[in-house]
CSV table of C-alpha atoms and ligand atoms in Angstrom, one decimal:
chain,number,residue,atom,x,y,z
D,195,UNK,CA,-23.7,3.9,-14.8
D,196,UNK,CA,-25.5,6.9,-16.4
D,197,UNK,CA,-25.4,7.9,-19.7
D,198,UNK,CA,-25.6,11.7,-20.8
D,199,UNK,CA,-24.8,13.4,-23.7
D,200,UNK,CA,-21.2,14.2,-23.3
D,201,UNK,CA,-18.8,15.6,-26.6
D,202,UNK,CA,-15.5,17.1,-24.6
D,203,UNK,CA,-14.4,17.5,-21.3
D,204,UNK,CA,-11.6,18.4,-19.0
D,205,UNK,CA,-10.1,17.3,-16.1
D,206,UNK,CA,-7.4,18.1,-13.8
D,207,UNK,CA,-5.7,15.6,-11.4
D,208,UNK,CA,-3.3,15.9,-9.3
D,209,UNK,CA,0.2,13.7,-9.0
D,210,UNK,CA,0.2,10.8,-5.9
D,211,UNK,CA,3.4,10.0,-3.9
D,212,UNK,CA,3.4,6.9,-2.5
D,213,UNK,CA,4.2,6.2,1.0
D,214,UNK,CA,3.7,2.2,1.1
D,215,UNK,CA,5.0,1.3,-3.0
D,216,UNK,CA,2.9,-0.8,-5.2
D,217,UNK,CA,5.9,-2.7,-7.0
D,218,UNK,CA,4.2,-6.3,-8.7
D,219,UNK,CA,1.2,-7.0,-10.7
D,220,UNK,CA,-0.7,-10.8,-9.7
D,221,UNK,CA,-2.8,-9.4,-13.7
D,222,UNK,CA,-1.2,-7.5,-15.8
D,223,UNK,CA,-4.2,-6.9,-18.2
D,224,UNK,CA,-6.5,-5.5,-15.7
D,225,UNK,CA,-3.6,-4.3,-13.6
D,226,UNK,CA,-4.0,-6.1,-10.5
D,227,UNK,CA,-1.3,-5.6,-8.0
D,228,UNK,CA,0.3,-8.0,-5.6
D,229,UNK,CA,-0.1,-5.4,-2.9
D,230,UNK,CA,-1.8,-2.6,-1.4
D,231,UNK,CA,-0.1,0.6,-1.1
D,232,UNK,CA,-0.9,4.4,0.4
D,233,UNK,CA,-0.1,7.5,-1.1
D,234,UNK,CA,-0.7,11.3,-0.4
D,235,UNK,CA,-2.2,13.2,-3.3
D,236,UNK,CA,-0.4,16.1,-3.9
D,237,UNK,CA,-1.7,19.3,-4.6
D,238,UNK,CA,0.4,21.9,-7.2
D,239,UNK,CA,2.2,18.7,-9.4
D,240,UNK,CA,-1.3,18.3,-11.7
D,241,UNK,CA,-2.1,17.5,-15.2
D,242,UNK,CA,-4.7,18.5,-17.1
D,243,UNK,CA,-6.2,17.5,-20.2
D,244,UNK,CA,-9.2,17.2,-22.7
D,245,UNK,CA,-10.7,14.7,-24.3
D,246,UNK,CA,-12.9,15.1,-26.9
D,247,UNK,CA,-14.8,12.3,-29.4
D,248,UNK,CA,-16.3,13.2,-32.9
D,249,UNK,CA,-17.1,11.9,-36.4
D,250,UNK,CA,-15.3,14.9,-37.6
D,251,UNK,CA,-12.0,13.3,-36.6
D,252,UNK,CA,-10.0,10.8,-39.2
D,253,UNK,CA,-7.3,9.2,-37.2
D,254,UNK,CA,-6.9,8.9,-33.3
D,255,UNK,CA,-4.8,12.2,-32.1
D,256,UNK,CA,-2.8,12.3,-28.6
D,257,UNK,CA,-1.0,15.3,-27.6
D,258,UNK,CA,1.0,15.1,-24.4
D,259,UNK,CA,3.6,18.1,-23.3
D,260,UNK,CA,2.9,19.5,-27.0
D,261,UNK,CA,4.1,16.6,-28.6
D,262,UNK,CA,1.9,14.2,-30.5
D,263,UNK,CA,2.1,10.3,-29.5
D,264,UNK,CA,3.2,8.2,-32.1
D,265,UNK,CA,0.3,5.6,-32.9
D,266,UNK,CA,1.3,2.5,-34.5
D,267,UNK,CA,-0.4,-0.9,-35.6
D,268,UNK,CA,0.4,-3.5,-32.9
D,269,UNK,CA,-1.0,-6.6,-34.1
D,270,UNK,CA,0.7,-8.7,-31.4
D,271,UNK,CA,-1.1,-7.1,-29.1
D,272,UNK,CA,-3.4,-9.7,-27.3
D,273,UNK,CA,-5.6,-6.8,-25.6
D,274,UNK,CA,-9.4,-7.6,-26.9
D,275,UNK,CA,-10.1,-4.4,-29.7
D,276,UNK,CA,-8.7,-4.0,-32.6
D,277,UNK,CA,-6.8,-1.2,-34.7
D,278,UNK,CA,-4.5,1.1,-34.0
D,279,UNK,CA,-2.7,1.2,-30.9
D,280,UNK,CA,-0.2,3.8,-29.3
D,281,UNK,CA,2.9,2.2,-28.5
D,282,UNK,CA,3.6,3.6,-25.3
D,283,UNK,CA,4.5,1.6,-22.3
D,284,UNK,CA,1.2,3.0,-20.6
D,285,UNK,CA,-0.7,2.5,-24.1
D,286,UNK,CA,-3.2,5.0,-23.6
D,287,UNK,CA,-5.1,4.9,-26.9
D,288,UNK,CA,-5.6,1.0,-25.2
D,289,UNK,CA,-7.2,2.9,-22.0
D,290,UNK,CA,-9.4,5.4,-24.3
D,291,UNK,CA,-10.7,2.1,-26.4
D,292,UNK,CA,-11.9,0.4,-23.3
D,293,UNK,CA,-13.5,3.5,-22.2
D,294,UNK,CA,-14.8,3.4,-26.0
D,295,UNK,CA,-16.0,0.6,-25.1
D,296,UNK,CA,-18.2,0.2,-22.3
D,297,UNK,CA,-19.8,3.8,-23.4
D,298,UNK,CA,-20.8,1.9,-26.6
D,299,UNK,CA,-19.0,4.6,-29.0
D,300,UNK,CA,-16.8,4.4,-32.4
D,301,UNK,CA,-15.6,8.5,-32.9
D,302,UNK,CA,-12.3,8.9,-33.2
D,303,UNK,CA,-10.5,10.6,-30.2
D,304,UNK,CA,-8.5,13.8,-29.4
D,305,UNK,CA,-6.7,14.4,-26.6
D,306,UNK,CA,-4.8,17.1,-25.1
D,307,UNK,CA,-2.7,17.0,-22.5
D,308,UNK,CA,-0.1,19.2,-20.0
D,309,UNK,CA,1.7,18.5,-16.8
D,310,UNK,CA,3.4,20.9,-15.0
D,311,UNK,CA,6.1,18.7,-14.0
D,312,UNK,CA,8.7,16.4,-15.7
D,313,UNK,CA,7.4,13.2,-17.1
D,314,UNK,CA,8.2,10.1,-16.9
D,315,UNK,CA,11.2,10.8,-14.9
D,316,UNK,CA,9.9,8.6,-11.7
D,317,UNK,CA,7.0,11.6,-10.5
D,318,UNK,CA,3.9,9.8,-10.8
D,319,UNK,CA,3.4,11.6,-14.2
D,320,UNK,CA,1.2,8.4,-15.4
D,321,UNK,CA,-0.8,8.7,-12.3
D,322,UNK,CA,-2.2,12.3,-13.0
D,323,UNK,CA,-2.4,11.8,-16.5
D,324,UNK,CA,-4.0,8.7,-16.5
D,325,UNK,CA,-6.8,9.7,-13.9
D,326,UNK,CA,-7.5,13.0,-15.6
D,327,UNK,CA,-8.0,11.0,-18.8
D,328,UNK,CA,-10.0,8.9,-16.9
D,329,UNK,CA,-12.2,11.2,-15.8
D,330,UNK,CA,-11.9,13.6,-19.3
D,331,UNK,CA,-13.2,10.3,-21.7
D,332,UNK,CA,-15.8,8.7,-19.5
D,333,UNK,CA,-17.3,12.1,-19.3
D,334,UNK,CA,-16.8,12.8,-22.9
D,335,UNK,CA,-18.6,9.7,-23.8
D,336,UNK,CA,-21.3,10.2,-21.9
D,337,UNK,CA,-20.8,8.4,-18.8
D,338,UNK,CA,-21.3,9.7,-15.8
D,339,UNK,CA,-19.1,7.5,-12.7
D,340,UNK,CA,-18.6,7.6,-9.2
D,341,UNK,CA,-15.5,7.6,-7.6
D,342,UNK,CA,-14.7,4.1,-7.1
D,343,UNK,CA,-16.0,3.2,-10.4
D,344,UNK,CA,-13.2,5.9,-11.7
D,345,UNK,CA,-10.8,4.4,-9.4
D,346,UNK,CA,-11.3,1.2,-10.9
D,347,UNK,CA,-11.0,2.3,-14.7
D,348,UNK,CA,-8.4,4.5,-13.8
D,349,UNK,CA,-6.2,1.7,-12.4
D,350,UNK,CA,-6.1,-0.1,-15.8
D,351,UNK,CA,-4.5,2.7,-17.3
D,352,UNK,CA,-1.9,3.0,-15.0
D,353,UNK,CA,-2.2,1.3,-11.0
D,354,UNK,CA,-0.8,4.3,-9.3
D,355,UNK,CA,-3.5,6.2,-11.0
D,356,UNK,CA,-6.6,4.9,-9.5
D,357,UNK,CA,-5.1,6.7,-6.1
D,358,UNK,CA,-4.9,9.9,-8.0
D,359,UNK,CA,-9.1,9.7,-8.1
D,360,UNK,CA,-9.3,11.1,-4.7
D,361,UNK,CA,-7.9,13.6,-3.0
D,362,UNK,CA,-5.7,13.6,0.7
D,363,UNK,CA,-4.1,10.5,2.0
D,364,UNK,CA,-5.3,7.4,-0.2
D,365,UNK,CA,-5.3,3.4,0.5
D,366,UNK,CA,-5.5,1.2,-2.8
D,367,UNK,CA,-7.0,-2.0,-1.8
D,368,UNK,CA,-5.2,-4.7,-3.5
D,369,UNK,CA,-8.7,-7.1,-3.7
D,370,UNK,CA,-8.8,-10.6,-3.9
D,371,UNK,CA,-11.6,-11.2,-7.2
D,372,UNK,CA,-9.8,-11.8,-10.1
D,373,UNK,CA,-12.1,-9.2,-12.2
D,374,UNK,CA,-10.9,-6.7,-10.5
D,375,UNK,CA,-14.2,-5.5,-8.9
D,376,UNK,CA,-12.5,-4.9,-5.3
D,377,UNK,CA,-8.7,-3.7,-6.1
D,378,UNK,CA,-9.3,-0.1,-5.8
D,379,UNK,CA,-8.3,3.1,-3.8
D,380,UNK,CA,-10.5,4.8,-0.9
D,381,UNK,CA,-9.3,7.8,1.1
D,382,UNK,CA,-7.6,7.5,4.4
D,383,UNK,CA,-7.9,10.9,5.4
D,384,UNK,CA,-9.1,13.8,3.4
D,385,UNK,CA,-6.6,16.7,2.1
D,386,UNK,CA,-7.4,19.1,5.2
D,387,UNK,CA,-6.9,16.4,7.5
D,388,UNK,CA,-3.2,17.2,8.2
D,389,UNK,CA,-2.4,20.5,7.2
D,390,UNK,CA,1.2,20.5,8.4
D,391,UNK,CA,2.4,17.2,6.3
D,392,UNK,CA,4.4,18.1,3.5
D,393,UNK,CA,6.7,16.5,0.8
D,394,UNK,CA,9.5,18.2,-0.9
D,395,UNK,CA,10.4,16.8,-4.0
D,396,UNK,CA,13.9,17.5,-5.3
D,397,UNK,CA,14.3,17.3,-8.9
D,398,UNK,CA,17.3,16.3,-10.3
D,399,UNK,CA,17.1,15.7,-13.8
D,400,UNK,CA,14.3,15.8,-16.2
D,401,UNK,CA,15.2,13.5,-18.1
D,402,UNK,CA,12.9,9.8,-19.3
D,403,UNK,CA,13.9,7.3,-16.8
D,404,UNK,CA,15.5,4.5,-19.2
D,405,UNK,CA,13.0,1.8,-17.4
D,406,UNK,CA,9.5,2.3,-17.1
D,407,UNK,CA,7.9,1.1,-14.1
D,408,UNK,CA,5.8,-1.3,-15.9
D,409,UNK,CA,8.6,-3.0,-17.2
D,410,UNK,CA,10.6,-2.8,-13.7
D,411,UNK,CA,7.7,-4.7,-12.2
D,412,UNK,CA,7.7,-7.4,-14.4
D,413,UNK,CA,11.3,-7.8,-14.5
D,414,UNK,CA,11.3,-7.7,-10.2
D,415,UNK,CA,8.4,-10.4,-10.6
D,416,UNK,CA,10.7,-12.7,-12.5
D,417,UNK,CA,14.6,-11.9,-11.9
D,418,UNK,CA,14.3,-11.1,-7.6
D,419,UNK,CA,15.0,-13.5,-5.1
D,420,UNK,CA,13.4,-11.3,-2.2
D,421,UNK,CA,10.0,-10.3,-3.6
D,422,UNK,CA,8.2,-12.4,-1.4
D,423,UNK,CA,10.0,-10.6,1.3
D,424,UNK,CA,8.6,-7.9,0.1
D,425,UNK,CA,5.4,-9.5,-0.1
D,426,UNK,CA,5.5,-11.1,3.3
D,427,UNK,CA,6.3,-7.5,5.6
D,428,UNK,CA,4.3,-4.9,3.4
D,429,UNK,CA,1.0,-5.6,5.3
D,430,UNK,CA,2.9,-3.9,8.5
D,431,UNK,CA,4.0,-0.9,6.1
D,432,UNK,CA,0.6,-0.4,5.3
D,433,UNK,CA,-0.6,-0.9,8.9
D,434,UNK,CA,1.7,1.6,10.2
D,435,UNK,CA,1.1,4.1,7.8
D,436,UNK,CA,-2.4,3.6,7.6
D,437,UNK,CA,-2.5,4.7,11.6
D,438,UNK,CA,0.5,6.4,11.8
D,439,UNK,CA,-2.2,9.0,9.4
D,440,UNK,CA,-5.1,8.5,11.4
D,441,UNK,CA,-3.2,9.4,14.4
D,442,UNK,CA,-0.6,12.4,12.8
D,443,UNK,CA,2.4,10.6,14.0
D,444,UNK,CA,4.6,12.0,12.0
D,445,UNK,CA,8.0,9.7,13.2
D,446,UNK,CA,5.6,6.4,12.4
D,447,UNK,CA,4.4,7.8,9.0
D,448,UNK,CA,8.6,9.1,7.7
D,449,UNK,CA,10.3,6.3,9.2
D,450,UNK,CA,7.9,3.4,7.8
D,451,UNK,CA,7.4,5.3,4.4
D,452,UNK,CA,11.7,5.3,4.1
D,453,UNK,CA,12.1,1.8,5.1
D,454,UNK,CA,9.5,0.5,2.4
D,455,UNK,CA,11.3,3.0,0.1
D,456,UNK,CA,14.3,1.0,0.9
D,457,UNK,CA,12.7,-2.5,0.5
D,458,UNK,CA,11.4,-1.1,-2.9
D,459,UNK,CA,14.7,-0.1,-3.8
D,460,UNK,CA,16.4,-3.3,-2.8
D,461,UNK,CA,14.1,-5.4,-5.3
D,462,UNK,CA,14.8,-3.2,-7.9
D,463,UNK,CA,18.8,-3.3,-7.3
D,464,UNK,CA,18.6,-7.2,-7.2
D,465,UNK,CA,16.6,-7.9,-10.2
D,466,UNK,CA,18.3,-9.6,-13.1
D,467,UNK,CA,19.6,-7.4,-14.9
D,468,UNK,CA,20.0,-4.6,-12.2
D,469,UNK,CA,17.9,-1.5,-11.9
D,470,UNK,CA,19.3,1.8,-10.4
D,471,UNK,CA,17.7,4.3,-10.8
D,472,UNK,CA,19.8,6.4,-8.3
D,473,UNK,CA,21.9,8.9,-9.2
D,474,UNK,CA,25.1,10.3,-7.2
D,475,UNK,CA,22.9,13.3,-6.5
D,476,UNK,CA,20.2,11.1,-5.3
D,477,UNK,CA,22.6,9.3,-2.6
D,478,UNK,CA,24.1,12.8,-1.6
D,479,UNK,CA,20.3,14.1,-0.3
D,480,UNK,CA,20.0,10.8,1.4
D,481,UNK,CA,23.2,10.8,3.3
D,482,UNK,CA,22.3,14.7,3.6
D,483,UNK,CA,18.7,13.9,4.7
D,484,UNK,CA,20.1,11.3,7.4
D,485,UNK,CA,22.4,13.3,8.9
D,486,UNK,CA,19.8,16.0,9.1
D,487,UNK,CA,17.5,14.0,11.1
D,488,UNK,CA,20.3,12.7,13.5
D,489,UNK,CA,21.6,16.6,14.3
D,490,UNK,CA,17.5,16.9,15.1
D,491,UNK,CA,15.8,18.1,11.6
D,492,UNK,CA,13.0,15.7,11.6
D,493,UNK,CA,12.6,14.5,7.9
D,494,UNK,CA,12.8,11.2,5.8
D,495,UNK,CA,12.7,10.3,2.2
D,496,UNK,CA,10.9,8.1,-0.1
D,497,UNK,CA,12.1,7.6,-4.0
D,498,UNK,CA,10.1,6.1,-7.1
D,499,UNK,CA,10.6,4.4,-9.8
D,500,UNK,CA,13.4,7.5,-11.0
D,501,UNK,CA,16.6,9.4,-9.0
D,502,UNK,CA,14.0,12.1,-7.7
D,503,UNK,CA,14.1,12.6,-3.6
D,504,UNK,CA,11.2,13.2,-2.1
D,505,UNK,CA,11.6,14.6,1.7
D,506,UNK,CA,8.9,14.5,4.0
D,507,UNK,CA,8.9,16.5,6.7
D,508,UNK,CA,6.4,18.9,8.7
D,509,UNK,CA,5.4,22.5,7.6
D,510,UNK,CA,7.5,24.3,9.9
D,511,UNK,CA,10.7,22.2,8.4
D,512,UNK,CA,10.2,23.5,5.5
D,513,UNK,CA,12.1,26.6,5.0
D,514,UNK,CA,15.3,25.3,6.4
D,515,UNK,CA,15.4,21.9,4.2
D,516,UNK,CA,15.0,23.9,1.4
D,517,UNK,CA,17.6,26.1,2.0
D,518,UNK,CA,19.7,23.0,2.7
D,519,UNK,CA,19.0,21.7,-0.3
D,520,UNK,CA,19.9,24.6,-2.3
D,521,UNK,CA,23.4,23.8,-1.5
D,522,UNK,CA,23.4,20.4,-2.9
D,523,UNK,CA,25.1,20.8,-6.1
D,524,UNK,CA,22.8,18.8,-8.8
D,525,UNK,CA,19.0,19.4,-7.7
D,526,UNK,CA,17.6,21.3,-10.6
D,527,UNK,CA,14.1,22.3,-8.9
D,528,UNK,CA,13.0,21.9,-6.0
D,529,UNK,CA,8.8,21.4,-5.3
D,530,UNK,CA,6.9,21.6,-2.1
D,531,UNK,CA,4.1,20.0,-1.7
D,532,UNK,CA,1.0,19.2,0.6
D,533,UNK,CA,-1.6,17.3,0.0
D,534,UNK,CA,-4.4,18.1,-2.4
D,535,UNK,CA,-7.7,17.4,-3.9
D,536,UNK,CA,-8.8,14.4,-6.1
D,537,UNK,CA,-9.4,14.7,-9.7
D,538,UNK,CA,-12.0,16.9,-11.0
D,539,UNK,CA,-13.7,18.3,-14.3
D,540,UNK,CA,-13.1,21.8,-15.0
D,541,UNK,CA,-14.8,24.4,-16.8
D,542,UNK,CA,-11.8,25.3,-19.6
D,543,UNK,CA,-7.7,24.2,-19.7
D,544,UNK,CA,-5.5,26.4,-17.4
D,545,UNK,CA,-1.9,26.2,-17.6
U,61,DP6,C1,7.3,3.2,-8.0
U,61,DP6,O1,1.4,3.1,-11.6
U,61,DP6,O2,3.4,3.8,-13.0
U,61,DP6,O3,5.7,4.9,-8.4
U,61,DP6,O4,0.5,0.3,-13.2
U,61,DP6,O5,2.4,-0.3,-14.7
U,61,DP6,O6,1.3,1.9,-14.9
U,61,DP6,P1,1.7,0.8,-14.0
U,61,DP6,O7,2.7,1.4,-13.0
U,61,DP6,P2,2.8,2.8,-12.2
U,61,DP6,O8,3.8,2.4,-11.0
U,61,DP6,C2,4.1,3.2,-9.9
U,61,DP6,C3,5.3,2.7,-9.2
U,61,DP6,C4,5.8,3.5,-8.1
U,61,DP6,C5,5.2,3.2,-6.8
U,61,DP6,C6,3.8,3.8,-6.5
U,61,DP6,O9,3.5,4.9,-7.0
U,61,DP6,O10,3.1,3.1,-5.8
């Protein structure tokens, strides 16, 4: 790792859909997951934000969506530095004190930062926001990483972030060490690989999910009967995928990415206490989205942690699923999506 002279920097990443889920972390401090999962980075759903570290600063200041971060003492934490600590279920003053940390520096931090999509309402916000932080501080501080090392930092902010590092169709490798050294993503395919792929995401309310996915996790890790299920057939999802990409077979990639959707969902809607995070309008686009494909309109969903549908379907599908689902009484927005680049540093915010 290099060291220069850095102050403030921005960065802009991009939001990550998953196609095979990571639902389960074997470490929750480092953020170690129980398995792999593939995403598609998607360009036009970014965040961007600036860090910046100085003396001239008294207190810690986090600004996300124009609102500031309330930053409390947590002294129960058992997380290795001291202080302040933001109590947020990503705790991301935690994430800026370990990058603090390895670049040896005490300043106090600001950070600024804007999506242009709901947060925390199941749409990878953390995942954007927590690799464009990533990248934001470590250059800030005066690191300078490569990718995997970004990949790797970035996944102890948030997991789904470390795919958010690079760009196209993205594996996270689930590793083995228990440091952490090999759990991190790697592209599949770069963002020009498959120009037709898309993803439509339907939004259907903006509001905070009431459980986070960190929370969901742990609850699925101890309440569900069937995670090792889950465990024991998500090496095939990722197979599938993973070639189904390679090879731009687009039945192989929507099919597999729904049923692990499904398996995801399932965990979540057996956990003790239950976990639904559908809503009615969620279940009407997948009805909708079924019957589309049996009448011949190839598409297939996937859904996160949230009642968001995401539709996947091809390029030239695109006009006529959106005009379908313009008459679906309860979808507030409606994004399309292919995929885009990894995160980057830009020259000044654009919003
Ligand atoms: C359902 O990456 O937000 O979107 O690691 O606890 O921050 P933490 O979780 P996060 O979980 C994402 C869960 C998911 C599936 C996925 O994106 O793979």
């Amino acid at each position: 790792m290099q060291t220069s002279n850095g102050v403030k920097a921005t960065a802009q990443a991009n939001a990550n859909i998953a196609l095979v889920k990571y639902w389960g972390k074997r470490n929750k401090e480092l953020i170690l997951p129980h398995n792999g999962s593939i995403s598609m980075t998607c360009e036009g759903l970014f965040t961007i934000t600036t860090v910046e570290f100085s003396d001239r600063y008294e207190r810690d200041l986090i600004i996300i969506n124009d609102e500031e971060l309330k930053i409390e003492e947590d002294k129960s934490s058992s997380l290795p530095f001291a202080g302040a600590r933001v109590k947020d279920e990503k705790d991301i003053l935690g994430h800026l004190e370990r990058i603090k940390k390895i670049a040896g520096i005490k300043e106090k931090v600001k950070v600024v930062s804007k999506s242009n999509f709901p947060v925390a309402a199941g749409l990878a916000s953390s995942a954007s926001g927590l690799a464009a932080i990533t990248l934001a501080a470590t250059k800030a501080a005066g690191l300078n990483l490569n990718q995997k090392e970004l990949s790797i930092l970035a996944r102890q902010g948030s997991g789904s972030a470390c795919r958010s590092i690079f760009g196209g169709f993205v594996e996270w490798l689930k590793g083995k060490k228990e440091d952490g050294s090999d759990s991190y993503a790697r592209p599949i395919a770069d963002e020009n690989y498959w120009p037709e792929f898309r993803i439509i995401v339907s939004i259907l309310t903006e509001k905070k999910k009431k459980v986070g996915s960190r929370a969901g996790m742990a609850q699925t890790i101890e309440t569900c009967p069937y995670y090792d299920g889950w465990l024991k057939t998500v090496e095939d999802d990722l197979r599938i995928i993973r070639e189904g990409i390679l090879k731009k077979d687009f039945t192989a990639v929507g099919s597999q990415t729904e049923y692990n959707c499904l398996k995801m969902h399932a965990l979540m809607l057996t956990t003790k206490p239950a976990i639904i995070y559908w809503l009615p309008t969620t279940m009407e686009v997948i009805h909708n989205v079924v019957s589309w494909r049996e009448n011949g309109l190839e598409c297939y969903f996937t859904i996160d942690a949230g009642p968001q549908v995401k539709i996947i379907c091809l390029k030239k599908d695109v006009p006529e699923i959106k005009k379908r689902l313009k008459n679906i009484e309860g979808i507030k927005r409606i994004i399309v999506s292919k995929s885009g680049k990894g995160v980057r540093l830009i020259d000044k915010p654009r919003t």
